[in-house]
Short mmCIF file of C-alpha atoms and ligand atoms in Angstrom, two decimals:
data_model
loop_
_atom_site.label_atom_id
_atom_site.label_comp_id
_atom_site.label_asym_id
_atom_site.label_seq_id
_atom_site.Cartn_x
_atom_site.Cartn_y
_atom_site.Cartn_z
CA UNK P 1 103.96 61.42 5.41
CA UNK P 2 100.99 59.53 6.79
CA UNK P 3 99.44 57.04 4.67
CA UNK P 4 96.05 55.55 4.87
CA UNK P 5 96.99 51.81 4.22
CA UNK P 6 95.52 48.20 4.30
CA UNK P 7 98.19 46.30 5.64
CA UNK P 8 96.79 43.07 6.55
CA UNK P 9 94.29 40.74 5.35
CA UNK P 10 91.00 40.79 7.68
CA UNK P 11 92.60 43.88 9.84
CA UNK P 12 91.16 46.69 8.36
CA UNK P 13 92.77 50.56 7.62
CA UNK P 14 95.35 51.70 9.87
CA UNK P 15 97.18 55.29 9.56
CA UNK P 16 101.10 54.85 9.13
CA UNK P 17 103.86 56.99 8.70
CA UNK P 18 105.96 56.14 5.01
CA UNK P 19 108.30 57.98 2.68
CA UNK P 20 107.07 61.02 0.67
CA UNK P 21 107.48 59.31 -3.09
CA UNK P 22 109.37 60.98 -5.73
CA UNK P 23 107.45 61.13 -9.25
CA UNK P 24 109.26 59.18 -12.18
CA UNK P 25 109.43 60.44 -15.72
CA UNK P 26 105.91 61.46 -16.94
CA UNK P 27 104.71 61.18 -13.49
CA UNK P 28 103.05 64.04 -11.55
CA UNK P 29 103.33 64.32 -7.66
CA UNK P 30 100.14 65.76 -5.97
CA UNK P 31 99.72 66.93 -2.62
CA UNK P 32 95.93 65.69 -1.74
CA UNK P 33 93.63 68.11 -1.05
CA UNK P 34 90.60 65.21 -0.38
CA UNK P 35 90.40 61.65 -0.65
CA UNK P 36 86.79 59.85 -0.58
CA UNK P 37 86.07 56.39 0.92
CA UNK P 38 83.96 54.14 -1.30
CA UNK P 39 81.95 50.85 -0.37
CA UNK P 40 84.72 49.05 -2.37
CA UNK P 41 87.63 49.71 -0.03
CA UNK P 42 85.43 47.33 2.14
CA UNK P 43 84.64 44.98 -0.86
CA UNK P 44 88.70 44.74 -1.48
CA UNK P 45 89.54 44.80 2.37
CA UNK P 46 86.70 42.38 2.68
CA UNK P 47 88.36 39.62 0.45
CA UNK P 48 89.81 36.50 2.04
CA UNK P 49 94.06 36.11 1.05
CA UNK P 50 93.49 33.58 -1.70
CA UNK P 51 90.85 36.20 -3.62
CA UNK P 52 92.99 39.27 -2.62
CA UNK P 53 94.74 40.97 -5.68
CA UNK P 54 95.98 44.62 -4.88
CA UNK P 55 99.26 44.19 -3.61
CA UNK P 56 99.86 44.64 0.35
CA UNK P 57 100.55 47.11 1.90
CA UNK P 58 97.84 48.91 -0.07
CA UNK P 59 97.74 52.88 0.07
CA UNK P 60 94.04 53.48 0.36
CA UNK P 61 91.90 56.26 -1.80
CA UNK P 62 90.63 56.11 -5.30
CA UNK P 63 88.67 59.20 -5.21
CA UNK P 64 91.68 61.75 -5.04
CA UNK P 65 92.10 65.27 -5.60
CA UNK P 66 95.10 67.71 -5.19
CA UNK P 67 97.86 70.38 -6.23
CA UNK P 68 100.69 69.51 -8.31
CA UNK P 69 103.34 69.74 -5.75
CA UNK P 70 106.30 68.16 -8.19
CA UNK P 71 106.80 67.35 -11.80
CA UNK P 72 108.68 64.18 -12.95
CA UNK P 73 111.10 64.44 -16.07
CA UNK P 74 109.26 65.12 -19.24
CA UNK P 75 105.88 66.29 -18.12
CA UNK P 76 104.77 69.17 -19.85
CA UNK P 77 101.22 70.91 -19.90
CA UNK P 78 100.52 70.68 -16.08
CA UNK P 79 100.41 73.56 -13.97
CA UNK P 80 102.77 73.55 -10.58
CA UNK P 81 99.86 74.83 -7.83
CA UNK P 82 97.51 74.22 -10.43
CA UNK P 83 94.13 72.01 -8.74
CA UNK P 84 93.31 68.95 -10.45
CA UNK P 85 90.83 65.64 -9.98
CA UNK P 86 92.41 62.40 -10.04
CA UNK P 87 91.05 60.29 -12.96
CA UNK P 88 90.89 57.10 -11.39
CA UNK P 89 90.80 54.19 -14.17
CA UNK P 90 94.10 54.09 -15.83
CA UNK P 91 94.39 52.48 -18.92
CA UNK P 92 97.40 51.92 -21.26
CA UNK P 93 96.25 55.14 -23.34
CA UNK P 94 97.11 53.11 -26.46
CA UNK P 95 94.58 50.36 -26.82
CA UNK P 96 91.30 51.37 -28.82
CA UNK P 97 88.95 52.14 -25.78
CA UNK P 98 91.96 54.03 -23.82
CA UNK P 99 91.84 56.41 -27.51
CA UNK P 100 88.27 57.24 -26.84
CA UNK P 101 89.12 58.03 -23.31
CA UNK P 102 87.12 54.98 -22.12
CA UNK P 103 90.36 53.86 -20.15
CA UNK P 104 87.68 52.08 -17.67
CA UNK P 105 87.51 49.52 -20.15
CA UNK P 106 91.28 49.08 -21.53
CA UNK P 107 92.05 45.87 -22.78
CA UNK P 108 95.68 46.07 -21.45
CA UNK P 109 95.37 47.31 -18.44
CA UNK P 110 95.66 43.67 -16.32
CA UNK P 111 98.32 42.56 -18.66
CA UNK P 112 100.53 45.92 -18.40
CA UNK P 113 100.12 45.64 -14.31
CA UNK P 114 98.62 48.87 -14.72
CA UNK P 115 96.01 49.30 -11.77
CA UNK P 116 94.19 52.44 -10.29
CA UNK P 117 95.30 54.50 -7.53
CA UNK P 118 94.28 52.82 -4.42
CA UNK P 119 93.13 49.60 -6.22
CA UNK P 120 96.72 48.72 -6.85
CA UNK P 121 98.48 51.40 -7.10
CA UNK P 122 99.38 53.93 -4.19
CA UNK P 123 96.34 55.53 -3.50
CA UNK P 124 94.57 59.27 -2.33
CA UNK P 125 94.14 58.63 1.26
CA UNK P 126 97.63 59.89 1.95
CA UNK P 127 99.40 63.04 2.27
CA UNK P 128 101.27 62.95 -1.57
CA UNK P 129 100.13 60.89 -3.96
CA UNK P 130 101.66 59.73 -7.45
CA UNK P 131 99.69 59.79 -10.99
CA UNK P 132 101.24 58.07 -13.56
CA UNK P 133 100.31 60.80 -16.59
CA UNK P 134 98.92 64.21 -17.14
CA UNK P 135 96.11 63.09 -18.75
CA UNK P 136 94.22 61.63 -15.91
CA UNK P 137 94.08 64.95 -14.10
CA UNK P 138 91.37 67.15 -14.90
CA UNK P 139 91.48 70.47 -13.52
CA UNK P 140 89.33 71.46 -10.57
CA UNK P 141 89.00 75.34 -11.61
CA UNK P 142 87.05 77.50 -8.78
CA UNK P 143 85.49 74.16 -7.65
CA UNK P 144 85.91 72.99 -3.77
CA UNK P 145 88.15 69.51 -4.10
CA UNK P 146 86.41 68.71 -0.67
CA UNK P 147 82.89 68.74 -1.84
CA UNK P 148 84.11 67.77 -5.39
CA UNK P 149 86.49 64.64 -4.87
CA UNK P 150 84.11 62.35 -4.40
CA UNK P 151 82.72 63.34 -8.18
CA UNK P 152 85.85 61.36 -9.43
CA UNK P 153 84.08 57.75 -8.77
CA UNK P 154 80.94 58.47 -6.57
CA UNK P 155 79.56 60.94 -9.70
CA UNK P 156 81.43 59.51 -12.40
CA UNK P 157 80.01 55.85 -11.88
CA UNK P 158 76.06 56.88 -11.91
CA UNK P 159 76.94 59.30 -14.56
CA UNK P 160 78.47 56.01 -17.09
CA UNK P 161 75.54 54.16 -15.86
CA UNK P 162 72.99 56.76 -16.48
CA UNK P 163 74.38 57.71 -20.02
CA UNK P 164 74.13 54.20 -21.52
CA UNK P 165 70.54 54.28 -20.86
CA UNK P 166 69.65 57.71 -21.83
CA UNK P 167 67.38 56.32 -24.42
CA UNK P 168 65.01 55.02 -22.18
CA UNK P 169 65.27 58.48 -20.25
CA UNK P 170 62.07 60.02 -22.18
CA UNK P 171 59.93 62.43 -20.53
CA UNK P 172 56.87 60.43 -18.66
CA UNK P 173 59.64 57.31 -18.06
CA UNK P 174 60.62 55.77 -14.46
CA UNK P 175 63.88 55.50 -13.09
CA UNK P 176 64.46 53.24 -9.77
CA UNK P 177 67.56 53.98 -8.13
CA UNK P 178 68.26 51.27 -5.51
CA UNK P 179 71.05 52.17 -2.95
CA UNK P 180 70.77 55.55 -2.04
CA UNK P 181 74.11 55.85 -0.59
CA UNK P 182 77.19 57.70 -2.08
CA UNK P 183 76.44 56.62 -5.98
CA UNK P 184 72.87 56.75 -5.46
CA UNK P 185 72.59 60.33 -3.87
CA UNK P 186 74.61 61.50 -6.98
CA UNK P 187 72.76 59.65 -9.45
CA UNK P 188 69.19 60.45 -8.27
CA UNK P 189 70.91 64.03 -8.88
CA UNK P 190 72.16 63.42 -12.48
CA UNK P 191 68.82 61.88 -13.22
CA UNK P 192 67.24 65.24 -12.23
CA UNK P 193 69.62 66.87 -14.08
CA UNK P 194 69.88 65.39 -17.41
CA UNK P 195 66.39 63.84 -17.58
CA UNK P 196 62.61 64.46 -17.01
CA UNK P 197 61.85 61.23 -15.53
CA UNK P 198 60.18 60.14 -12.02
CA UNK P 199 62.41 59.36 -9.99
CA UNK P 200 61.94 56.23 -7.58
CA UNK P 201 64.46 55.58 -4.68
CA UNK P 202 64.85 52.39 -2.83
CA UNK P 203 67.20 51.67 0.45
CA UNK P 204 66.99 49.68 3.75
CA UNK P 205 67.72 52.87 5.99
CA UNK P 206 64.73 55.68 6.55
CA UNK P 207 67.94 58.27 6.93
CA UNK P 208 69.02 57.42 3.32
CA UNK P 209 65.43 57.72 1.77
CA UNK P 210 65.38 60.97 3.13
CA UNK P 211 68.39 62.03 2.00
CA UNK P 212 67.27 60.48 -1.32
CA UNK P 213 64.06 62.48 -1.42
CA UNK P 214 66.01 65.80 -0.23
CA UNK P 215 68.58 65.27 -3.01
CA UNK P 216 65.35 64.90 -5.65
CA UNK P 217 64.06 61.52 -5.70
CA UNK P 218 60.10 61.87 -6.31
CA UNK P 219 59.26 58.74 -4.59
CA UNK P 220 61.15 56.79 -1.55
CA UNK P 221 60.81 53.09 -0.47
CA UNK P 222 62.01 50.73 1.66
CA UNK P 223 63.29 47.99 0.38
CA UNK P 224 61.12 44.59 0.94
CA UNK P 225 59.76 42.26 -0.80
CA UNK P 226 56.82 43.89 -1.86
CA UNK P 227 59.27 46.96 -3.67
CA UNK P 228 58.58 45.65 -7.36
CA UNK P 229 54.70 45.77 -7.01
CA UNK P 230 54.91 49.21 -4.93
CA UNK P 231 57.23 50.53 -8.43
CA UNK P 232 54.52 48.64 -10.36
CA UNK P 233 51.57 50.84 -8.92
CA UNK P 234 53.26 53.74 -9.06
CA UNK P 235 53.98 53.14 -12.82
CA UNK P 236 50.44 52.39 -13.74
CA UNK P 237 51.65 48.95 -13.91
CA UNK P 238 54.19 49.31 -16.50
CA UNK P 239 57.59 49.05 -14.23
CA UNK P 240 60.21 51.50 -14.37
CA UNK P 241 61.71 52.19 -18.19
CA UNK P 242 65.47 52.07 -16.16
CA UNK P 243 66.54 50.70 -12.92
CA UNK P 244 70.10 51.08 -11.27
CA UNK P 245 71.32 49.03 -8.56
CA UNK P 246 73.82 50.28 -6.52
CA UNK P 247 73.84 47.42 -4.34
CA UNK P 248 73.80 44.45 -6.27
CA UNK P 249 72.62 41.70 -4.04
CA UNK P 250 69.92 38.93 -4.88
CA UNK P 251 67.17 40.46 -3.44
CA UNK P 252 67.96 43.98 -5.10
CA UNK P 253 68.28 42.25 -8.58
CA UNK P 254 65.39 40.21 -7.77
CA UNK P 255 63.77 43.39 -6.97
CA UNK P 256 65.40 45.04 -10.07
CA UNK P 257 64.16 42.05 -12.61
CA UNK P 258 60.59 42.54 -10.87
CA UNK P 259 60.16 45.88 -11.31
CA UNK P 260 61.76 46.46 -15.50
CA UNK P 261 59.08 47.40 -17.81
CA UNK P 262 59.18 46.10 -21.40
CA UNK P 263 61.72 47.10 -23.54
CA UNK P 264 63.57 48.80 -20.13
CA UNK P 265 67.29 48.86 -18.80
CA UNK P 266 68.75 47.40 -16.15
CA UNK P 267 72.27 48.39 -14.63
CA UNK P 268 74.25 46.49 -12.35
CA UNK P 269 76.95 48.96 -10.67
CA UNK P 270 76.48 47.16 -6.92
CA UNK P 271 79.17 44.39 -6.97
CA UNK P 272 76.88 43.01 -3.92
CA UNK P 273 77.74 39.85 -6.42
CA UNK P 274 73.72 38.82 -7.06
CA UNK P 275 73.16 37.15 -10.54
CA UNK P 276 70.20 38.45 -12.85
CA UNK P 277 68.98 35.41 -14.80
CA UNK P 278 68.10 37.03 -18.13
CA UNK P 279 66.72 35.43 -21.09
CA UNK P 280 63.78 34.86 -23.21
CA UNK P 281 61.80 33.30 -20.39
CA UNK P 282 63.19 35.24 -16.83
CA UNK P 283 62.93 39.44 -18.46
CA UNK P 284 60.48 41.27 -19.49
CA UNK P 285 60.41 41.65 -23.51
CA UNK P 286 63.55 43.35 -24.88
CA UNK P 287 65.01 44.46 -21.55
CA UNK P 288 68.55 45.22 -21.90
CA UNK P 289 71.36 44.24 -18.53
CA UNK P 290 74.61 46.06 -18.23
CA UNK P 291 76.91 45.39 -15.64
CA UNK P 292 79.18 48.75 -16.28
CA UNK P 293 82.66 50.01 -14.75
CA UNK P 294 83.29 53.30 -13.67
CA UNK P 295 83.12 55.88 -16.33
CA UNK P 296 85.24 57.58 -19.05
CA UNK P 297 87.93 60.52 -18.79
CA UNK P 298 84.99 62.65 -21.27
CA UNK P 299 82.75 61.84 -18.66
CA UNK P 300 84.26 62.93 -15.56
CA UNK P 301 84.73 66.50 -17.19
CA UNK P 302 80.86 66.33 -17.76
CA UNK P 303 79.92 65.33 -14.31
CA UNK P 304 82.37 68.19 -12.92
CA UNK P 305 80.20 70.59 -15.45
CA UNK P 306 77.26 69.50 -14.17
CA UNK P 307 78.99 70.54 -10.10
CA UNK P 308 79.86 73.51 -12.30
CA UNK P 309 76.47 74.30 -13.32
CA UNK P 310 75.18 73.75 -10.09
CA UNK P 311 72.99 70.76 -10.79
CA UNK P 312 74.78 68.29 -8.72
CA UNK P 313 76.03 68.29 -5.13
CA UNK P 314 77.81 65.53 -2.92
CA UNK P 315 76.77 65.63 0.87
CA UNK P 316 79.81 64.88 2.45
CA UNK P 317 80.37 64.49 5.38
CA UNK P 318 84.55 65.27 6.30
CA UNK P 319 87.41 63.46 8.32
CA UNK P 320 90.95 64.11 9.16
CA UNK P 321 93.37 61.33 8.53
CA UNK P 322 93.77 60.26 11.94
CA UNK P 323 90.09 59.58 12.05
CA UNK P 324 89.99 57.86 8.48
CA UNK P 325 89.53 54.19 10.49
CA UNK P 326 86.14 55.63 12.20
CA UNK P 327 85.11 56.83 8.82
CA UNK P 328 85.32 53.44 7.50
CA UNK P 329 83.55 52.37 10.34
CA UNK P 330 81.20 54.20 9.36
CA UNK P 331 80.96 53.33 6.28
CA UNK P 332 80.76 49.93 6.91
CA UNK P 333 77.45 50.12 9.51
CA UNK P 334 76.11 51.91 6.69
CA UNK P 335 75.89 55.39 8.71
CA UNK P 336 77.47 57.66 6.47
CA UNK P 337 75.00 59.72 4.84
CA UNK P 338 76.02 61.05 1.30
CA UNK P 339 79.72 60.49 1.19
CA UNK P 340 82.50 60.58 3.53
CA UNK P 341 85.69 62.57 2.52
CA UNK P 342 89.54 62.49 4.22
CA UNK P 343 91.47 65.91 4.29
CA UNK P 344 94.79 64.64 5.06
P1 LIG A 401 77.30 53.12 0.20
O1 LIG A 401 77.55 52.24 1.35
O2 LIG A 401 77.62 54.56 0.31
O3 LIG A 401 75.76 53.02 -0.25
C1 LIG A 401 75.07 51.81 -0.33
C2 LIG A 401 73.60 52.11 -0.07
O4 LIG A 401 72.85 50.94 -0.32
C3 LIG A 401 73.31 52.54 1.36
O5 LIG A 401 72.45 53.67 1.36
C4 LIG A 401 72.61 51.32 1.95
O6 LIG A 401 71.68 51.67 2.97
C5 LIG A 401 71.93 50.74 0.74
N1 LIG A 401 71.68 49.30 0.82
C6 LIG A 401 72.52 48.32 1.25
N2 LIG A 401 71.92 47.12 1.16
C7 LIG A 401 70.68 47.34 0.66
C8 LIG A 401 69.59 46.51 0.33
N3 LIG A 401 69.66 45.17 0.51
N4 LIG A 401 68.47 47.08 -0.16
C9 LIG A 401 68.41 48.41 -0.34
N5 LIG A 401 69.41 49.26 -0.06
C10 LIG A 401 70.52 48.72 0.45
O7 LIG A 401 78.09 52.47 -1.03
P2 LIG A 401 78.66 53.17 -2.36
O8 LIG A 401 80.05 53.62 -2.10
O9 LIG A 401 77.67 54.12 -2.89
O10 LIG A 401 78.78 51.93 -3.35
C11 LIG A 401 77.61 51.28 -3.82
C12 LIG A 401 77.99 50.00 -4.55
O11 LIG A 401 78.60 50.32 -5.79
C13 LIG A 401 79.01 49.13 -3.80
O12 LIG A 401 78.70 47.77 -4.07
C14 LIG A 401 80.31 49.51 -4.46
O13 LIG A 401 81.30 48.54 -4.29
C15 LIG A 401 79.84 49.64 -5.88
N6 LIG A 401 80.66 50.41 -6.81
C16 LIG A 401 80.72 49.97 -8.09
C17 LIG A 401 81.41 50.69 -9.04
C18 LIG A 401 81.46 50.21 -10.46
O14 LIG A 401 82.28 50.70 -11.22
N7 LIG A 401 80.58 49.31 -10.87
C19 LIG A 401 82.09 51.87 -8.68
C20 LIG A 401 81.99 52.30 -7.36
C21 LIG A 401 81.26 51.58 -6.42
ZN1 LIG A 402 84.71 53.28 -5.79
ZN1 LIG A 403 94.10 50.77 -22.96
#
């Protein structure tokens, strides 16, 4: 089958032909409908050798969906044909936060060697792919995997994010997204969705502020500077009650720390790897910083209700295999707008 695959260290994606894999006991075979890139293939493929942790050759693709093509020993519950989302987390299912379904935060995970599908483990961007249990598939139902895959990380992450600060979510409060690229699109959604606050969207590209403001975002800006005092007047001076950064550098979290008001939120999900100094003296008055992972398997059935009800929509834009190395090319310059999505 071809493989989308990482093979060595500074040389970027290359399509290759390997074995079809047979699923193990309790394992369930897929045959990929879509597979999403994300900004952190490039943050993995990115790392020099002595930082690099995900096993080589890597099978690319943690955003996966498919149909269950083959059924290892023992698996019971899971529809052959049947269309599922790939969960992408995987957790020991045992530990306390894998029993609430948070397996995003298992505390076994690195000591099992249990990794995620294409952070690790074989991933999506292939023609079969392998998932370890039944209960990280969620079924798909009438909804398009193509236009739905990228819900699995792209949706799911914003949607974590957004929940833990749904408190500061009131009607008349601010929310800043920052990076309105494949999270952000989805999140300034979600916001809409599940909240009745103003939405404020902030990116270095004209092309993604207009996506941003066709997707729902109230206000646009570029990113400068000046960005905190521009969220500042448009806030009457307060600062925005929540602000996500899906970027992550310094001058985003120095943008981020600028623009908080009192009492606000502040989440990290850009692994640009900034540092936000926070303390008595450096954040506003009880402001609150959460650097959060992914999201929870409760969650990802939400955010595919929400694609369900309608309120949410990934702009994708779609590749064959062959041409999954210009997609990440693509990616990479920052020219993809919305999210691009692999049909093998
Ligand atoms: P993307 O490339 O699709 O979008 C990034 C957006 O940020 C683009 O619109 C880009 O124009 C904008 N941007 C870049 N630098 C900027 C700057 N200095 N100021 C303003 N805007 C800027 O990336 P993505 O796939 O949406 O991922 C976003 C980030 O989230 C990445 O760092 C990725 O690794 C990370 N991520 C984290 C988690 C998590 O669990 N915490 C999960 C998935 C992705
Ligand atoms: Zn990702
Ligand atoms: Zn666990």
């Amino acid at each position: 089958m071809k493989a989308v695959q990482y093979r060595e260290i500074g040389r970027g994606p290359e399509v290759v032909e390997i074995d079809v894999p047979e699923p193990g006991p309790g394992q369930i075979r897929l045959k990929v409908t879509a597979a999403g890139l994300c900004h952190s293939d490039w943050f993995v493929m990115d790392l020099p050798a002595e930082q690099y942790s995900y096993g080589l050759p890597l099978t690319l693709g943690h955003e996966g969906a498919g149909v269950v093509d083959k059924l290892g020993d023992g698996v019971t519950g899971i529809e052959m044909g049947g269309a599922y989302a790939v969960y992408g987390p995987w957790g020991c299912g045992q530990c306390r936060a894998c029993s609430e379904g948070r397996e995003n935060y298992c505390t076994r995970a690195a000591e099992l060697g249990i990794a995620p599908p294409g952070l690790g483990a074989p991933g999506a961007m292939a023609e079969y792919v392998i998932i370890d249990d039944a209960r990280h598939l969620v079924p798909l139902g009438e909804l398009d995997p193509v236009q739905t895959v990228s819900l699995t990380d792209a949706g799911l992450t914003p949607y974590h994010a957004i929940r833990a600060a749904q408190p500061k979510l009131f009607p008349g409060a601010t929310a800043v997204v920052i990076g309105a690229g494949g999270l952000g699109h989805v999140g300034i959604q979600i916001l809409r969705a599940i909240s009745a606050v103003t939405v404020i969207a902030v990116d270095q590209s004209e092309e993604k502020l207009a996506l941003a403001e066709e997707v729902g975002a109230h206000h646009a800006l570029l990113s400068g500077p000046e960005t905190a005092d521009r969220i500042r007047e448009l806030t009457g001076g307060l600062g925005a009650e929540a602000v996500f950064d899906f970027v992550g550098v310094q001058p985003t979290l120095d943008t981020a720390r600028a623009a908080v008001a009192v009492d606000g939120f502040i989440s990290i999900v850009g692994i640009g790897g900034g540092l936000l100094p926070t303390g008595f003296f450096s954040t506003p008055f009880g402001v609150s910083v959460r650097a959060p992972y992914w999201g929870s398997r409760s969650e990802l059935r939400e955010v595919l209700d929400l694609a369900r009800a309608g309120a949410i929509t990934v702009h994708t834009e779609v590749y064959g295999i062959d041409d999954a190395a210009t997609a990440y090319e693509k990616l990479h310059s920052g020219t993809v707008r919305g999210r691009a999505v692999i049909v093998p």
